[in-house]
Short mmCIF file of C-alpha atoms and ligand atoms in Angstrom, two decimals:
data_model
loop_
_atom_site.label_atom_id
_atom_site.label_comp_id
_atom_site.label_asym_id
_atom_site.label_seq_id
_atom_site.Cartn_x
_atom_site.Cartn_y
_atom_site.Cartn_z
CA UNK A 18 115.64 -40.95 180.26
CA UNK A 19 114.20 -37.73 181.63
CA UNK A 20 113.94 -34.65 179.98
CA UNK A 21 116.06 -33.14 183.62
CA UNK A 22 118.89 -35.86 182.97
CA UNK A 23 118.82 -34.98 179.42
CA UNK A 24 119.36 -31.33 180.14
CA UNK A 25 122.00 -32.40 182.94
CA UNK A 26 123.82 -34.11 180.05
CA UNK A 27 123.56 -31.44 177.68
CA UNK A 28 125.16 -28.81 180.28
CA UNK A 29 127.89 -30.99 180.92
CA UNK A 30 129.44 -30.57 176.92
CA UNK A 31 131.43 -27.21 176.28
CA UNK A 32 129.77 -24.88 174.49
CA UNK A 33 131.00 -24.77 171.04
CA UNK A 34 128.73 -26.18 169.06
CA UNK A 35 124.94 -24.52 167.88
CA UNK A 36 122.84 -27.48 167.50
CA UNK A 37 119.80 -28.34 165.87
CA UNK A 38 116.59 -30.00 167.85
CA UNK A 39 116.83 -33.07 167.02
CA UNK A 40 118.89 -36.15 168.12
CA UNK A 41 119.73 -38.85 165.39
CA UNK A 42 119.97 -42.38 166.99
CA UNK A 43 120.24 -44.43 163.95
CA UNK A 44 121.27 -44.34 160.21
CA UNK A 45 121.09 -46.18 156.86
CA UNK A 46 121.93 -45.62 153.41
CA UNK A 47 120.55 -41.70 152.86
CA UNK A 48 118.46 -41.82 155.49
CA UNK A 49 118.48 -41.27 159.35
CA UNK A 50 116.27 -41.83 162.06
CA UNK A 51 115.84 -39.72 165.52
CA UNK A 52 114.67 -40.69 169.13
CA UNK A 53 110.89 -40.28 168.19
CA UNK A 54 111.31 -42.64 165.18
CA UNK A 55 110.90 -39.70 162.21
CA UNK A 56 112.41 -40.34 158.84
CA UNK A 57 114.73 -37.94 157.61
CA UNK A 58 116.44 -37.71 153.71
CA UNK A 59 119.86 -36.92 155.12
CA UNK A 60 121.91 -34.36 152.32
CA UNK A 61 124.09 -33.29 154.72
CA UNK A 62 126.34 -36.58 155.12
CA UNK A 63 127.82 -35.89 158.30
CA UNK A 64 129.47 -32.65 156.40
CA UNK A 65 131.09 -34.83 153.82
CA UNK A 66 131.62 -37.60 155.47
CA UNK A 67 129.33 -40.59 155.52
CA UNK A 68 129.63 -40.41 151.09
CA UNK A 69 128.54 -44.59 151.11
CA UNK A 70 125.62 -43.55 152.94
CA UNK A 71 125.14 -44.72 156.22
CA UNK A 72 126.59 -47.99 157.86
CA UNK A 73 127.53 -49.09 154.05
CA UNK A 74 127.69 -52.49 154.57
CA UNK A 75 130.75 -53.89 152.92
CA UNK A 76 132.32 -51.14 155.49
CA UNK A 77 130.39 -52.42 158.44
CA UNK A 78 131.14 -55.84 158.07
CA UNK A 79 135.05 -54.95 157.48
CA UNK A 80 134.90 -53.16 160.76
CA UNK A 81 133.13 -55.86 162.52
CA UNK A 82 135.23 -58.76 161.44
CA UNK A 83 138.21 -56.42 162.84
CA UNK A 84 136.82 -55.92 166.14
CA UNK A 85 136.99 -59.71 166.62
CA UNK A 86 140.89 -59.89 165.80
CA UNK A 87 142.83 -56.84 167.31
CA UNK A 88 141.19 -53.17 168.15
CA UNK A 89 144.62 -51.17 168.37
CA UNK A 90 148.51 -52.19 167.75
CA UNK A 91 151.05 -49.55 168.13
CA UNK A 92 152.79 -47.97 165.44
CA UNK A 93 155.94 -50.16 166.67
CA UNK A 94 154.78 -53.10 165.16
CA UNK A 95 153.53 -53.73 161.06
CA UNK A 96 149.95 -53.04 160.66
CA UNK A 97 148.78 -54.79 157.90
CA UNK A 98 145.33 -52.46 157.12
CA UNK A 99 147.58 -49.68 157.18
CA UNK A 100 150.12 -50.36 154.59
CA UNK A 101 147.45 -51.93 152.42
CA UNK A 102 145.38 -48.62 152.49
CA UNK A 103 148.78 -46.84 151.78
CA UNK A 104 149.04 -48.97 148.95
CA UNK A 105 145.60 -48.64 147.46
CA UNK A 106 145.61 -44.69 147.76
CA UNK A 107 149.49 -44.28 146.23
CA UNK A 108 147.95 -46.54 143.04
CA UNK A 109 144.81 -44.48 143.07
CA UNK A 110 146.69 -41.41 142.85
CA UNK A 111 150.06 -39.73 142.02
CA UNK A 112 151.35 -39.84 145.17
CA UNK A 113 153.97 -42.29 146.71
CA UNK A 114 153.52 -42.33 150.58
CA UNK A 115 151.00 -41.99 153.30
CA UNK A 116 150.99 -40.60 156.95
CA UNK A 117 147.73 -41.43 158.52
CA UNK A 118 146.06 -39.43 161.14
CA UNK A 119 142.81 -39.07 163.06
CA UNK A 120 140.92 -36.31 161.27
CA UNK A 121 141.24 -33.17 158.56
CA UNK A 122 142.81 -31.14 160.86
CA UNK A 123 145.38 -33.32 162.27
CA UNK A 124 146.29 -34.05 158.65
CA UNK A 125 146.99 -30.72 157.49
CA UNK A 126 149.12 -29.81 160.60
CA UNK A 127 151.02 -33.44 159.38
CA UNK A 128 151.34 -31.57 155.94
CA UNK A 129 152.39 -28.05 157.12
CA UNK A 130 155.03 -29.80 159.29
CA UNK A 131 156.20 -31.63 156.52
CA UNK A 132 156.61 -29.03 154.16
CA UNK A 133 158.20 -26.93 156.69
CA UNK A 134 160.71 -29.89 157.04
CA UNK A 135 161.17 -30.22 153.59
CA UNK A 136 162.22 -26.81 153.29
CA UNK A 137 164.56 -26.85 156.15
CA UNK A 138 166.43 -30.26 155.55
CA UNK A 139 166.01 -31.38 152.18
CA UNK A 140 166.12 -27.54 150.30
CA UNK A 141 168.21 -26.27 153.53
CA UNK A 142 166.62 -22.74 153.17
CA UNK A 143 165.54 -20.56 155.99
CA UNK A 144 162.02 -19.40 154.25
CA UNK A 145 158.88 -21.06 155.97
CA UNK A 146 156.24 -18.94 154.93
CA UNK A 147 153.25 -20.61 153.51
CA UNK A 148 150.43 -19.30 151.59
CA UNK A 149 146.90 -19.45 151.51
CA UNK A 150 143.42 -17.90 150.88
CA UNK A 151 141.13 -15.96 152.11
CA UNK A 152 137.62 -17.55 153.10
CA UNK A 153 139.36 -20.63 153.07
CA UNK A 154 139.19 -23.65 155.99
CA UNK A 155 141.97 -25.68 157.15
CA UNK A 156 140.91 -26.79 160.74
CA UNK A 157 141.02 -25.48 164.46
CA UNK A 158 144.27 -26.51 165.56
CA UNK A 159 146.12 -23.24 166.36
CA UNK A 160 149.20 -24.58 163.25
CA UNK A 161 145.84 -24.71 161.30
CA UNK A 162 143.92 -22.23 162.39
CA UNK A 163 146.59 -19.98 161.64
CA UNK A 164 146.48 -21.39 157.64
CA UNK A 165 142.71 -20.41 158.07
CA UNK A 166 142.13 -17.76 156.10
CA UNK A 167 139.08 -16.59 158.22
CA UNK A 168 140.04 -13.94 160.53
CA UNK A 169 136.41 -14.69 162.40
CA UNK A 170 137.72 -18.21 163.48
CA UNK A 171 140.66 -16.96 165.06
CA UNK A 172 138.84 -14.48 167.75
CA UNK A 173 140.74 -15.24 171.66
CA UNK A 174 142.97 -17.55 169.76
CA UNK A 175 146.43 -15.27 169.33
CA UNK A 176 148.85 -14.82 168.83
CA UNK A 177 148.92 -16.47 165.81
CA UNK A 178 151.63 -19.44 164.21
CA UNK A 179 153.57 -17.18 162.57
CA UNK A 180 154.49 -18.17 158.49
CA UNK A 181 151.11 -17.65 156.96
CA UNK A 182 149.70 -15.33 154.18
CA UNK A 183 146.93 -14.91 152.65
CA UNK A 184 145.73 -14.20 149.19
CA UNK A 185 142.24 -13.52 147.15
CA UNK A 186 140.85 -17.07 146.25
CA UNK A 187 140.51 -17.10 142.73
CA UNK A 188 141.95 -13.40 141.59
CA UNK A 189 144.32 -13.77 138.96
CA UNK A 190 146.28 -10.60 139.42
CA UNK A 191 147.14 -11.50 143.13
CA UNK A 192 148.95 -14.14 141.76
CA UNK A 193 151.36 -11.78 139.79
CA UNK A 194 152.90 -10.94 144.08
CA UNK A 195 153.27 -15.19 144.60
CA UNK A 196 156.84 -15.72 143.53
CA UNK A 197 157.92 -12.26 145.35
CA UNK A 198 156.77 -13.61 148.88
CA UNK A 199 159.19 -16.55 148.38
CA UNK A 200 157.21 -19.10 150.22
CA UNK A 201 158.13 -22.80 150.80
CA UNK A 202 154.46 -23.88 149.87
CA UNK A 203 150.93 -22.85 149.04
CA UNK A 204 147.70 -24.66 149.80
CA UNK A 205 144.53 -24.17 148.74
CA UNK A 206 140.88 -25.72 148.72
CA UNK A 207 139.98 -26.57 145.12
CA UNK A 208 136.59 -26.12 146.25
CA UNK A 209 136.43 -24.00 149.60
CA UNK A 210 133.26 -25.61 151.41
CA UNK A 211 133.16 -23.90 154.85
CA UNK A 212 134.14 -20.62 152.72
CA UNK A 213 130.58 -20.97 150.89
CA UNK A 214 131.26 -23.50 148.42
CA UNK A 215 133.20 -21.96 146.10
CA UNK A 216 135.33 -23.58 143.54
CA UNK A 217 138.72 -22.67 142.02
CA UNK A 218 138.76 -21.48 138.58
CA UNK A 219 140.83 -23.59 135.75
CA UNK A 220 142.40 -20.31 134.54
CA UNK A 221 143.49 -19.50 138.53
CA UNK A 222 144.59 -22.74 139.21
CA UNK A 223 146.57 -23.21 135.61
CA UNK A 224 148.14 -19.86 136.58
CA UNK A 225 148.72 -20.77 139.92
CA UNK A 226 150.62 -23.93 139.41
CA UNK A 227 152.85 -22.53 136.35
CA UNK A 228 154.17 -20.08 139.19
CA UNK A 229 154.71 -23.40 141.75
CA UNK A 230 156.36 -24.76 139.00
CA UNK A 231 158.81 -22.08 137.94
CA UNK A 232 159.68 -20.90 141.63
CA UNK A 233 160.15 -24.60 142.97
CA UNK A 234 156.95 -23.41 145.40
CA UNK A 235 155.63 -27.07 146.43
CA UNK A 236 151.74 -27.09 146.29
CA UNK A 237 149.04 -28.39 148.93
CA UNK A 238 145.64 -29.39 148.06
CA UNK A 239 143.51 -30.10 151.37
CA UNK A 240 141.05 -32.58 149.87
CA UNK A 241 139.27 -32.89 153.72
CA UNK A 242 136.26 -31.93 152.27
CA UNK A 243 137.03 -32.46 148.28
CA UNK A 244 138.02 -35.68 148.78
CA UNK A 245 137.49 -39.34 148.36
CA UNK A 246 134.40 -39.13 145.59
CA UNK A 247 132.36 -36.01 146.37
CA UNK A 248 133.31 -33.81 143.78
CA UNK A 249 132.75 -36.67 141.17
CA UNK A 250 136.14 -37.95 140.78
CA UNK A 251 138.28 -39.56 143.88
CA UNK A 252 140.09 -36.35 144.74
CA UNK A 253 139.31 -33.18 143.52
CA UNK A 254 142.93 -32.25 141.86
CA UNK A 255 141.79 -34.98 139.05
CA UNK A 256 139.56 -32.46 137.87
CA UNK A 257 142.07 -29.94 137.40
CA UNK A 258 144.40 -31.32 135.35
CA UNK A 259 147.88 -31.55 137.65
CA UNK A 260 149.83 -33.03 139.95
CA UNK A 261 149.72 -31.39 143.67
CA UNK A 262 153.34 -32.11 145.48
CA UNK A 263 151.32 -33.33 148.96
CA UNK A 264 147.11 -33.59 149.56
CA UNK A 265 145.32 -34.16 152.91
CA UNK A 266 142.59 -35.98 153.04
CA UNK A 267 139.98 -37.33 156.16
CA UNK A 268 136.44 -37.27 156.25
CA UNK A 269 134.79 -39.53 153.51
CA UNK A 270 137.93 -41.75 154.43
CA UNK A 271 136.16 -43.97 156.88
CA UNK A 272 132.80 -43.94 155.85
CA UNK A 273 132.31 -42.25 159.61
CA UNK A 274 135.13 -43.79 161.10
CA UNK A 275 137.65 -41.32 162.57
CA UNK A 276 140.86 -41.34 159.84
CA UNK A 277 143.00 -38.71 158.53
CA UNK A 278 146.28 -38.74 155.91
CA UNK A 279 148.36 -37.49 153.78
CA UNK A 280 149.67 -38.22 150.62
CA UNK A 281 153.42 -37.05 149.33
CA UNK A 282 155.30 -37.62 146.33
CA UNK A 283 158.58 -39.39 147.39
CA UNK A 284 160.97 -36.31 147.17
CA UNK A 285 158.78 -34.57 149.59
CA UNK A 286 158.10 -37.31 151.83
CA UNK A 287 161.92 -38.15 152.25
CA UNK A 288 162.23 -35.04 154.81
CA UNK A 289 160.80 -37.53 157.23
CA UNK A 290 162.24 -39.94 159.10
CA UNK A 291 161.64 -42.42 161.75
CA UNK A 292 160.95 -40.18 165.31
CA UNK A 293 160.21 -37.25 163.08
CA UNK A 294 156.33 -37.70 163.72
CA UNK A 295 153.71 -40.26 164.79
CA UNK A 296 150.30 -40.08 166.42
CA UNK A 297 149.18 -43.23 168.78
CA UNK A 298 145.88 -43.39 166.99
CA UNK A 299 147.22 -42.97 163.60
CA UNK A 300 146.65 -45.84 161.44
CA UNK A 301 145.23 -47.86 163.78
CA UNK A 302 143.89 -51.31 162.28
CA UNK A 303 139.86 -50.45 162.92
CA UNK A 304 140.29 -47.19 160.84
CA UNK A 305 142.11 -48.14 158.35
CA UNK A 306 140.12 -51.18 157.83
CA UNK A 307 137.22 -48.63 157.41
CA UNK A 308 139.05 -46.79 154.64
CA UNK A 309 140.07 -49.96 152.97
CA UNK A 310 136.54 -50.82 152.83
CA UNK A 311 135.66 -47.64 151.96
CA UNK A 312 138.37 -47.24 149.08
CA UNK A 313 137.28 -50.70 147.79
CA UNK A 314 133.56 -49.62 147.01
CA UNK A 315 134.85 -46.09 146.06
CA UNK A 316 137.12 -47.84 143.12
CA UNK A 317 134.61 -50.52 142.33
CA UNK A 318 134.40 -50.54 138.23
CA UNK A 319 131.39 -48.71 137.55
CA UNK A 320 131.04 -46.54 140.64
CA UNK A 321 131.93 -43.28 139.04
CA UNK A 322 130.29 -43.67 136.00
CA UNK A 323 127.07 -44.57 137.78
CA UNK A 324 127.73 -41.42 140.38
CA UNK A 325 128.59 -39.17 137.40
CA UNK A 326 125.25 -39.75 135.35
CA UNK A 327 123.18 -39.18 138.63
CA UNK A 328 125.51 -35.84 138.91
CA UNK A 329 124.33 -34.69 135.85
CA UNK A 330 120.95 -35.96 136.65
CA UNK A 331 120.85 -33.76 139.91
CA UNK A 332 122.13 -30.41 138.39
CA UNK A 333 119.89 -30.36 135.65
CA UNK A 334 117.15 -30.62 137.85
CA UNK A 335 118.60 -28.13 139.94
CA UNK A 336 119.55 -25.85 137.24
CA UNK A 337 115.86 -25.71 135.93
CA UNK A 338 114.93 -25.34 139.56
CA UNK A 339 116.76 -22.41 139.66
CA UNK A 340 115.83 -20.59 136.95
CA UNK A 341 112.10 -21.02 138.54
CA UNK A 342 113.13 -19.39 141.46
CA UNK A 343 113.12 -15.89 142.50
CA UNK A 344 114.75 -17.07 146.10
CA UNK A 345 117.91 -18.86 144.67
CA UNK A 346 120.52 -16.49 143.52
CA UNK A 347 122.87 -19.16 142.41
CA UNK A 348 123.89 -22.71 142.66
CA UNK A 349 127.61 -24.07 142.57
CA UNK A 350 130.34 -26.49 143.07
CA UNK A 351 131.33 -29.67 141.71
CA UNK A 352 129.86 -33.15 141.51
CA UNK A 353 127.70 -33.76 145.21
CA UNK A 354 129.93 -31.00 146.76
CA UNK A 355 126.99 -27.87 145.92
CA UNK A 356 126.05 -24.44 147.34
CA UNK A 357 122.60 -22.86 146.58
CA UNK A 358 123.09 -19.14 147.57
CA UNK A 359 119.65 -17.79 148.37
CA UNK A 360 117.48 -14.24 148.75
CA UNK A 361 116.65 -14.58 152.62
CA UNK A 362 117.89 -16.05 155.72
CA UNK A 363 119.09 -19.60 155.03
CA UNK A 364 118.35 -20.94 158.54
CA UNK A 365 115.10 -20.65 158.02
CA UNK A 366 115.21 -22.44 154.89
CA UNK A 367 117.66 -25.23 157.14
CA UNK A 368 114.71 -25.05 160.01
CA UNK A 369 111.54 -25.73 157.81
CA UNK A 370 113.17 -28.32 155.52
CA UNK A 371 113.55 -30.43 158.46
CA UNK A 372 110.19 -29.58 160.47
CA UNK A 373 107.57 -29.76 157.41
CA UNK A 374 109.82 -32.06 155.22
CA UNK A 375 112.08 -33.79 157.26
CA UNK A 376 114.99 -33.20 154.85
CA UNK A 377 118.40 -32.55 156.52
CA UNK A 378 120.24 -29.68 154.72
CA UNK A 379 123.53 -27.10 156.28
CA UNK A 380 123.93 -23.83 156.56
CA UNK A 381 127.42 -22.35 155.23
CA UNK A 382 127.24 -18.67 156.17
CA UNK A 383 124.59 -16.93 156.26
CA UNK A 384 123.10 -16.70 152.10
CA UNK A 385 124.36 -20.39 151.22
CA UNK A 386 122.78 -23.83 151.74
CA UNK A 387 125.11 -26.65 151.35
CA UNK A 388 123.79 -29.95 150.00
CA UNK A 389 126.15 -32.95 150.41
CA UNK A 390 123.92 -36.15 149.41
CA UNK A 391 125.53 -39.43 150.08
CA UNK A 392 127.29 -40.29 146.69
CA UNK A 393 124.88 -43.33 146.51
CA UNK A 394 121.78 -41.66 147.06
CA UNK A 395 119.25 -43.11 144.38
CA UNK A 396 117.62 -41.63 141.50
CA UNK A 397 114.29 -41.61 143.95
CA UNK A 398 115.89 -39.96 146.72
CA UNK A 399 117.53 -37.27 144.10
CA UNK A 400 113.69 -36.53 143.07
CA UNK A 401 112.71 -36.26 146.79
CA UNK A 402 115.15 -34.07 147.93
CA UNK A 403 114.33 -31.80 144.13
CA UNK A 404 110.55 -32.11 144.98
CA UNK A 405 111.25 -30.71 149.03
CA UNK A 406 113.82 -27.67 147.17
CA UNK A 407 110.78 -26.66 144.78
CA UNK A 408 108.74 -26.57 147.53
CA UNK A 409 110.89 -24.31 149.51
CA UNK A 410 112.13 -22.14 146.96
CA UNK A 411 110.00 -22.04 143.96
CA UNK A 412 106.27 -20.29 145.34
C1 PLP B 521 138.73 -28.30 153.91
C2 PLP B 521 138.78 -28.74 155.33
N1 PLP B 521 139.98 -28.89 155.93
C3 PLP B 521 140.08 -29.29 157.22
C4 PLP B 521 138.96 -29.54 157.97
C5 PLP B 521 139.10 -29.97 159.40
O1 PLP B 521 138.76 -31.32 159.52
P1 PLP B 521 138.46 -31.94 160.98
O2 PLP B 521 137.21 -31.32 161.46
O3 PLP B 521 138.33 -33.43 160.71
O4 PLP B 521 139.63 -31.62 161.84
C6 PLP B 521 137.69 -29.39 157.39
C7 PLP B 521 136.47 -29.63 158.18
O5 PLP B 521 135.39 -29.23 157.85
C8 PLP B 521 137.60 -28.98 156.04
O6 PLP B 521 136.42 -28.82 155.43
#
């Protein structure tokens, strides 16, 4: 293909997206390959998304043997992969049903409608406010846009969906004004990753879901980016110690493959009904045979032991890492989920990790590096990607 073609092409795909100079063409495991054949250690995951690695192949073969039977079956009809992945992610969690969508986005506007229904038919109140935080991400759909908490994101966009408000991530105090707003919900990021990687504090979140709890205020984790393994556990909200009313989840779902849901406890999920809401794609039997296959490795016995030790085995190499460093300022997050804030522009850090060491990293903002490495990435890998950081930051 021509470099004129390629440009042709290139003009031809609306502008929102800055990309990077490179075009991947194939994948495996941690690693990725572009049109020139280079190597790359791949710690960005597709943000979050590939956490088997690439083309896992349990996954791949699941997928296959689907595309012989039946690609897509409207939601008139039983789909078998559908209700089985229900199944699996209601006994994986503390939730009792599943509405499956086609990515993070079109989950949390499934979960804002829902709650919004739940307060209108089932509590038969008039409130619909919902709130969230500031820095935090929720999509770019204009019901979750508006649940954004980043007024940058929402420039040309208004007016906004009204029923929003937002509150300082992580301030105690702030909390003290919750009850008085009188929302129907709140929903929160337990660890904000477009925000800069920050996570929730225990004492916050304790606080935070006493107040729920008193004041009947149901609570929404979006697990989008949280979810399915990456913080070291299968969704984050088993790491804080209660039991959200609905999560959303998408991403790390299907390995790659395009999936979105979310996950209710019964009393709110009975505010739906059949003709209440439905996407064609949704649930579709190639998707959720991904996250089936996906859901299978992710509960396999040992998998989170395993991931956990090479967690800790990670951050302690980080940690020391750090403290050689005058360039890193701080590292945090949870489990493969991690933010190294840096002295310095971090695109330039981004731009000669993947020139001189062909190691794939993200920006988030412009003082924070996010690493996401696959959750199966090997001990070796781990020591590549530590040995490619030291170089960078440690002079
Ligand atoms: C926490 C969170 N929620 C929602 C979304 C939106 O997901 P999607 O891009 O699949 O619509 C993202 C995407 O980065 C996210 O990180």
């Amino acid at each position: 293909m021509s470099k004129q073609i390629e440009t042709e092409f290139v003009q031809a795909v609306m502008p929102t997206y800055n990309r990077f100079p490179i075009t991947l063409v194939k994948g495996q495991g941690s690693k990725v390959w572009d049109q020139q054949g280079t190597e790359y250690l791949d710690f960005t995951s597709g943000i979050a998304t590939c956490n088997l690695g690439h083309r896992p192949p349990a996954v791949q073969q699941a997928i296959m043997a689907q595309l012989d039977l039946l690609w897509h079956c409207s939601n008139f009809y039983h789909i078998p992969s559908q209700e089985q992945l229900a199944q699996c992610l209601v006994s994986q969690s503390c939730f009792d049903q599943v509405f499956f969508g086609n990515s993070g986005a079109e989950a949390n506007e499934a979960a804002i409608k829902l709650v919004r229904r739940y307060a209108q038919k089932v509590k038969q109140t008039n409130q619909i406010e919902i709130v969230t935080f500031q820095q935090s991400f929720h999509g770019r759909t204009l019901a979750t846009l508006s649940a954004t908490g980043q007024e940058k994101l929402k420039d040309g966009f208004g007016p906004q969906l009204p029923g929003f408000r937002y509150l300082t991530y992580n301030n105690l105090s702030e909390l003290d004004d919750l009850a008085q707003l009188k929302p129907i919900a709140v929903m929160l990021e337990l660890v904000q990753g477009e925000g800069g990687v920050i996570p929730a504090d225990q004492k916050w979140v304790d606080k935070l879901v006493a107040i729920c709890h008193q004041h009947d205020i149901l609570i929404i984790v979006d697990e989008v980016q949280t979810g399915m393994g990456r913080t070291g556990k299968l969704f984050a909200y088993q790491q804080y110690n209660f039991e959200p009313d609905v999560i959303t989840v998408a991403k790390g779902l299907g390995s790659g493959f395009p999936i979105g849901a979310v996950l209710a406890k019964a009393n709110v999920a009975q505010a739906l009904s059949p003709g209440t809401h439905g996407s064609t794609f949704g649930g579709n039997p190639i998707a959720t045979t991904a996250g089936l296959a996906t859901l299978e490795q992710l509960t396999a016995p040992s998998f989170f032991s395993q991931l956990q030790k090479r967690v800790t085995y990670f951050w302690t190499a980080l940690d020391q890492l750090s403290k050689q460093s005058d360039i890193i300022k701080m590292i945090r997050g949870q489990g493969f989920l991690i933010g190294i804030e840096i002295e310095g522009q971090v695109i330039d850090y981004v731009n000669r990790a993947r020139e001189h060491y062909h190691f794939l990293m993200l920006p988030t903002g412009p003082d924070v590096i996010r690493l996401l490495p696959p959750l199966t990435a090997s001990e070796a890998e781990l020591d590549h990607a530590i040995e490619i950081l030291r170089q960078l930051f440690v002079s």
